[in-house]
XYZ file of N, CA, C and O in Angstrom:
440
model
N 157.088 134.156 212.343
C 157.762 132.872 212.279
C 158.940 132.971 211.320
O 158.852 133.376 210.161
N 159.975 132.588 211.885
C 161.360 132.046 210.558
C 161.399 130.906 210.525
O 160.995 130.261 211.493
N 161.793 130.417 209.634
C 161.621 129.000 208.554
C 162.997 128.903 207.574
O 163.262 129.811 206.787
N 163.460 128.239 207.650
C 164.854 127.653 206.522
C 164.376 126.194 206.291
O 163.677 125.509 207.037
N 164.820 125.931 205.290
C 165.062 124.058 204.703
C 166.263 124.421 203.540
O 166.297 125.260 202.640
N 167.251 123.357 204.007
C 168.491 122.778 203.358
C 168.537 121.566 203.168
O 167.846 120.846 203.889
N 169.261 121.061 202.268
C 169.242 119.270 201.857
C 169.136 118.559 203.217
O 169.950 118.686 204.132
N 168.365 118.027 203.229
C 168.276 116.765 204.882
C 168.255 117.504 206.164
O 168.602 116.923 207.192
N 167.777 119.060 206.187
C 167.607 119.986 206.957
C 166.437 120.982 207.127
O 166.389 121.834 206.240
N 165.378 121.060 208.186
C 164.637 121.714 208.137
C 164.427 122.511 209.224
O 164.228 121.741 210.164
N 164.344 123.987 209.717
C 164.015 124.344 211.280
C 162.906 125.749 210.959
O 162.897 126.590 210.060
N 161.964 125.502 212.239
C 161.638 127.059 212.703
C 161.689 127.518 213.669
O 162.123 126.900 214.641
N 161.196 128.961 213.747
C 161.175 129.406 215.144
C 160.215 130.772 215.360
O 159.914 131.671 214.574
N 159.945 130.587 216.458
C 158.652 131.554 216.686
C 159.191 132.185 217.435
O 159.645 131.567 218.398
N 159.416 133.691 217.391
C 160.363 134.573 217.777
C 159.151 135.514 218.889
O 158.097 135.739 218.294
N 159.189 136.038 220.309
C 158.771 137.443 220.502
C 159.734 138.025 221.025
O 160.700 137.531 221.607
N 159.371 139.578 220.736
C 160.553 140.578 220.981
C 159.958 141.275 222.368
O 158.751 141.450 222.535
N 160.928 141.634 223.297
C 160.238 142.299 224.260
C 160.804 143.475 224.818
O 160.387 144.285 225.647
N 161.696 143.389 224.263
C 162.502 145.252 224.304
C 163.526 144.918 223.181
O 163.624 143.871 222.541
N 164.323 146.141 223.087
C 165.191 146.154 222.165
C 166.432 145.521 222.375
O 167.300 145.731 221.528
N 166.774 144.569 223.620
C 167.823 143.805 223.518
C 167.439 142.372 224.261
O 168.178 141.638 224.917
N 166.021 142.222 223.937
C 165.684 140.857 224.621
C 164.737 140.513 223.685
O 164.035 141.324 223.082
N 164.696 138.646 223.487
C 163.979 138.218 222.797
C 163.258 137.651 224.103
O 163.964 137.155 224.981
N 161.746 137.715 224.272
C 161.378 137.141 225.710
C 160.883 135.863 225.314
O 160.500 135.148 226.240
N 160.782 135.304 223.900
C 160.172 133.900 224.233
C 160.681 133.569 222.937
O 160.528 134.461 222.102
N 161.404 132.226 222.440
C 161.696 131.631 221.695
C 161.410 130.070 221.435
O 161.750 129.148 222.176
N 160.724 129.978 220.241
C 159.941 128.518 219.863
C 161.035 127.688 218.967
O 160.872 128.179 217.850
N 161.687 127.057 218.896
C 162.802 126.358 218.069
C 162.270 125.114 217.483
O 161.422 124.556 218.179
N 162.552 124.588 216.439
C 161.712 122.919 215.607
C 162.953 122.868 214.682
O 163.052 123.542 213.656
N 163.651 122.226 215.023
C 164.684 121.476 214.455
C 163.823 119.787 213.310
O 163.349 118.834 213.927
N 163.826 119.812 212.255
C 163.313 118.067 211.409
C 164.656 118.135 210.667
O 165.260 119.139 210.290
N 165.015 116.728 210.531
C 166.025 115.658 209.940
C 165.271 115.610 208.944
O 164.152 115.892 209.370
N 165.214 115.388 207.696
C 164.767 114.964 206.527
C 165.541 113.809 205.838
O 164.956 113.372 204.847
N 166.668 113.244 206.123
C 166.792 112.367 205.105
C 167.691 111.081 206.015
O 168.777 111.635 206.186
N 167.747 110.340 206.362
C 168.289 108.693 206.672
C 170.025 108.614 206.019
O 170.600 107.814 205.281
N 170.448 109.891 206.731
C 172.012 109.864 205.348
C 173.239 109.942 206.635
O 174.428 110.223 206.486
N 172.552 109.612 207.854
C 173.823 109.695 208.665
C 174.255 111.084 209.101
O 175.017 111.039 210.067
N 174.033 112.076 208.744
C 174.197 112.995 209.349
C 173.370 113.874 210.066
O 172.206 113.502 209.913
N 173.460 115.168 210.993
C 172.280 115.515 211.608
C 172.083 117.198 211.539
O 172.966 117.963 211.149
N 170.687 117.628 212.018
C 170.555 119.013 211.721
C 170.891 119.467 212.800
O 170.945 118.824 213.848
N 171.200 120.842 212.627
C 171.361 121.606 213.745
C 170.675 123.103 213.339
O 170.554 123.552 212.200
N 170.288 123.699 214.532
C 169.747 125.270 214.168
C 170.313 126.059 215.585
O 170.656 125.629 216.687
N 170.221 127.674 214.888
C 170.615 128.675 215.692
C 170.059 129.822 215.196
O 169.468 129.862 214.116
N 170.224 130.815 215.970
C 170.151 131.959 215.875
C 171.389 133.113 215.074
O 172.571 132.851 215.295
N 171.204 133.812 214.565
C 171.932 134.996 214.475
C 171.293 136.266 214.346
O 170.209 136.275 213.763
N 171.846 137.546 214.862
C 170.971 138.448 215.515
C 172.249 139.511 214.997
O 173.444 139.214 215.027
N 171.690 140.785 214.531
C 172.158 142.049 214.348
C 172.168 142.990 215.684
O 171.334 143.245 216.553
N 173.256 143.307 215.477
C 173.171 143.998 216.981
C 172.878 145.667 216.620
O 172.482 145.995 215.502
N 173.085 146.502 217.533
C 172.893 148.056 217.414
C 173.778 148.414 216.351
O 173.278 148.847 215.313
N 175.482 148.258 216.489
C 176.160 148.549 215.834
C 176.658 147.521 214.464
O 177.799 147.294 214.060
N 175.306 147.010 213.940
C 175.593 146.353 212.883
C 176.044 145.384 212.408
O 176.050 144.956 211.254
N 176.814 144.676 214.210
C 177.827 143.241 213.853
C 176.838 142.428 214.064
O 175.844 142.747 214.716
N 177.024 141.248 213.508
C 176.386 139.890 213.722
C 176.678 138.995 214.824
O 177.879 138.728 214.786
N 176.084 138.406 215.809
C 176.148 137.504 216.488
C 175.507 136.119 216.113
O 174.308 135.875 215.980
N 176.792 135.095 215.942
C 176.163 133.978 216.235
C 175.716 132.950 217.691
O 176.561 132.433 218.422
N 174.174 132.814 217.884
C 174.551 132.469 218.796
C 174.437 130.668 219.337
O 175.520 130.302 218.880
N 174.039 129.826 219.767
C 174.483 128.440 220.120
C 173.702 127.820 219.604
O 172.594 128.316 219.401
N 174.007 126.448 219.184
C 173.705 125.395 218.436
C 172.212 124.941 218.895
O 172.045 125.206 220.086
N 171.152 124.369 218.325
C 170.371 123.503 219.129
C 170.818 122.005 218.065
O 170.934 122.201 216.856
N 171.005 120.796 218.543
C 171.164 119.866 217.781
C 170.268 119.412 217.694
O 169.308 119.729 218.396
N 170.222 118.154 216.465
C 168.969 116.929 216.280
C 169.853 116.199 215.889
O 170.511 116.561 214.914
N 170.161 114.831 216.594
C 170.898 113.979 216.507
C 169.577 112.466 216.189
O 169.776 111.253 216.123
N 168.672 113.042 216.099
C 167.558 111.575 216.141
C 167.052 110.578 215.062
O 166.514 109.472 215.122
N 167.485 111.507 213.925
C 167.406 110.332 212.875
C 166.397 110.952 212.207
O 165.599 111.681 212.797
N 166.330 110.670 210.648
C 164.985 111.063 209.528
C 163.644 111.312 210.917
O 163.503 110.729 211.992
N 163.099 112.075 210.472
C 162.155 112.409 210.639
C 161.801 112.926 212.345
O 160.666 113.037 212.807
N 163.088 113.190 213.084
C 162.883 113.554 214.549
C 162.627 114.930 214.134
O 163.077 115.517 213.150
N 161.701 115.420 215.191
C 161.791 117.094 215.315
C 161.573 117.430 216.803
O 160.575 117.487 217.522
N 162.723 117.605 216.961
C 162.761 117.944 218.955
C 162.595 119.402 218.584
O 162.860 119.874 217.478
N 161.952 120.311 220.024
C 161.947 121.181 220.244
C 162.732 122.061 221.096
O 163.717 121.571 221.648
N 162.483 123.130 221.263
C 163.462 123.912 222.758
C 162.366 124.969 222.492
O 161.676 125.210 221.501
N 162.449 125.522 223.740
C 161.834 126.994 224.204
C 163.074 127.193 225.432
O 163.610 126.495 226.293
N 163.176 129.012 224.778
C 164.324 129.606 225.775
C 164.009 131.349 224.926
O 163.261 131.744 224.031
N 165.304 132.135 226.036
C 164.829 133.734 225.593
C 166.533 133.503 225.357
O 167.368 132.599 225.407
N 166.426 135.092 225.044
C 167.898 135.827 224.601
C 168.061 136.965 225.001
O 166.956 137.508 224.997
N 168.855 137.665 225.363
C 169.349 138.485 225.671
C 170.606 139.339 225.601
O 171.491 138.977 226.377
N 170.904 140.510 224.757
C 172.333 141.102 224.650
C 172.566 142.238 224.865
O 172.710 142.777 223.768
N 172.687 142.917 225.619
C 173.215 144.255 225.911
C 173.657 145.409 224.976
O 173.701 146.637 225.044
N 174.003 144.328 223.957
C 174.507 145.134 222.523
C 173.360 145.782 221.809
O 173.457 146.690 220.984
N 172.354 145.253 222.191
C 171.366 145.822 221.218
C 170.616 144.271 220.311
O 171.207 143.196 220.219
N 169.532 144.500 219.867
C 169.100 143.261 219.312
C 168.063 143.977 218.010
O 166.835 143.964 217.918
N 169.262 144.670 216.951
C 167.877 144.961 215.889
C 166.932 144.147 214.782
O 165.902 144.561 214.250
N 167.562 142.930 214.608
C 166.967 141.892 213.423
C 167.593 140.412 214.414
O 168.535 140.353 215.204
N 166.408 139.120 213.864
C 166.771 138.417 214.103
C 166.788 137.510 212.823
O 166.185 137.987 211.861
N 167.643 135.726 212.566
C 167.383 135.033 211.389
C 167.549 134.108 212.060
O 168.053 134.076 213.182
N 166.973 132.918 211.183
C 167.304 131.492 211.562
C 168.315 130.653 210.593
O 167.994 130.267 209.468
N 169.502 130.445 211.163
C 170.195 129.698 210.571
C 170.117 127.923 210.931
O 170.205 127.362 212.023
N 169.952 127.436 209.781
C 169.747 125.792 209.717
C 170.642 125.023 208.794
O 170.796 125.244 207.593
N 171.357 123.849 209.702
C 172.127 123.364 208.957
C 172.053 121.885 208.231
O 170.988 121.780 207.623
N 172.638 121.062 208.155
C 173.414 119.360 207.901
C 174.475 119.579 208.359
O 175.059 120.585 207.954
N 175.067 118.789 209.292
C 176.248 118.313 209.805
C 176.861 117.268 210.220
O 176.211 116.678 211.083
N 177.704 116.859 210.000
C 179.073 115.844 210.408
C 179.599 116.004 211.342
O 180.634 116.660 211.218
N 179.317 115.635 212.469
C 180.149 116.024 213.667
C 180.107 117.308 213.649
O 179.008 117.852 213.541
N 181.588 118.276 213.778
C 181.677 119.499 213.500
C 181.697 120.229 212.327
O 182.023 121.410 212.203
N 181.393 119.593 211.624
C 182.285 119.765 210.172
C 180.962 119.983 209.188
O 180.554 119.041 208.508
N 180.316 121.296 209.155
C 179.104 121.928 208.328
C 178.963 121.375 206.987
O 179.903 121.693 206.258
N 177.984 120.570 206.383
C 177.717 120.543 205.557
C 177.214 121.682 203.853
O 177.688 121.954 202.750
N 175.926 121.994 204.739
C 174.995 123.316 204.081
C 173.786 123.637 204.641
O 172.943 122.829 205.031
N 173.723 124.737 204.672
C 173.296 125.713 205.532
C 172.337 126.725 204.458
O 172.590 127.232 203.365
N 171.203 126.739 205.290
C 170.690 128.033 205.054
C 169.458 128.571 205.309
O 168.629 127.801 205.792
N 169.038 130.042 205.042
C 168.894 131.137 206.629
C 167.457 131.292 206.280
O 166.820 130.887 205.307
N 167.195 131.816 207.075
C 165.381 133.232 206.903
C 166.270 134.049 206.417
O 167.451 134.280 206.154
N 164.562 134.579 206.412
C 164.759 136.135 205.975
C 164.917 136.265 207.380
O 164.641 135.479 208.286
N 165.815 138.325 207.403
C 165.815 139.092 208.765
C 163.806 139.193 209.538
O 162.756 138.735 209.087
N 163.985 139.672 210.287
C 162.925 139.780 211.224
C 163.730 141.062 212.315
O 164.599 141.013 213.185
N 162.801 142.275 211.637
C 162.876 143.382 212.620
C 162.572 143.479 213.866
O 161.549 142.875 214.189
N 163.197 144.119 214.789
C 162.834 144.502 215.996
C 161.921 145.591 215.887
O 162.200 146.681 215.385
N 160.610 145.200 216.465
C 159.828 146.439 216.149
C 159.988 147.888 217.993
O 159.318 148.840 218.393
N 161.048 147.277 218.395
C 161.217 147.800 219.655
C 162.554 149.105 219.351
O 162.871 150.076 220.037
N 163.084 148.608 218.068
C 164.642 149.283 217.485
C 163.862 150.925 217.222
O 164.530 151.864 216.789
C-alpha cells in the first residue's frame, strides 16, 4: 500500500505489479480533510527503465470535507515500470497548493 497526507489532503493506493511495465490492478482513495474550499487530487508517478519520471493523470475529489471517492484502473508503459509513488495534493482549480508523496515501491518484476 502507498499512503501520503498533506494539509486538507489525504490518498492511497493499492498497487499490483504484473510484469515489468504493467501495473495490473490499481486501488486509488482520494479524502478531503478540511471544509476550506479547495479540493484533493492524487496520481501516480512511476520510474521508468531509464531513470526518468513519469507523471501520470490526475484522479480528482471535488466533494467536500470528508468525501473519499474511489477508482480502480491498470497502467501500462513500454518504457519500463521500475518503482512506483503516490503523489497527493490540495488544489485551486489548477493552481497546486501542497503536495506530498510515498515512499518508492519496487518492481519486484525489474
Amino acid at each position: 500500500m502507498l499512503s501520503a497526507e498533506t494539509t486538507g489532503a489525504y490518498g492511497d493506493a493499492y498497487i499490483t505489479y504484473g510484469s515489468k511495465t504493467y501495473l495490473s490492478k490499481i486501488e486509488f482513495r482520494s479524502v478531503d480533510l478540511l471544509a476550506d474550499g479547495h479540493h484533493a487530487r492524487l496520481r501516480l508517478n512511476t520510474k521508468r527503465s531509464d531513470g526518468s519520471i513519469a507523471n501520470w493523470a490526475w484522479r480528482y475529489n471535488y466533494g467536500g470535507k470528508g468525501a473519499q471517492p474511489e477508482w480502480t484502473t491498470t497502467l501500462s508503459d513500454s518504457r519500463g515500470i521500475t518503482q512506483v509513488r503516490l503523489q497527493v495534493c490540495r488544489a485551486e482549480g489548477d493552481d497546486i497548493l501542497n503536495c506530498a508523496y510515498s515512499g518508492w515501491k519496487l518492481n519486484a518484476y525489474k
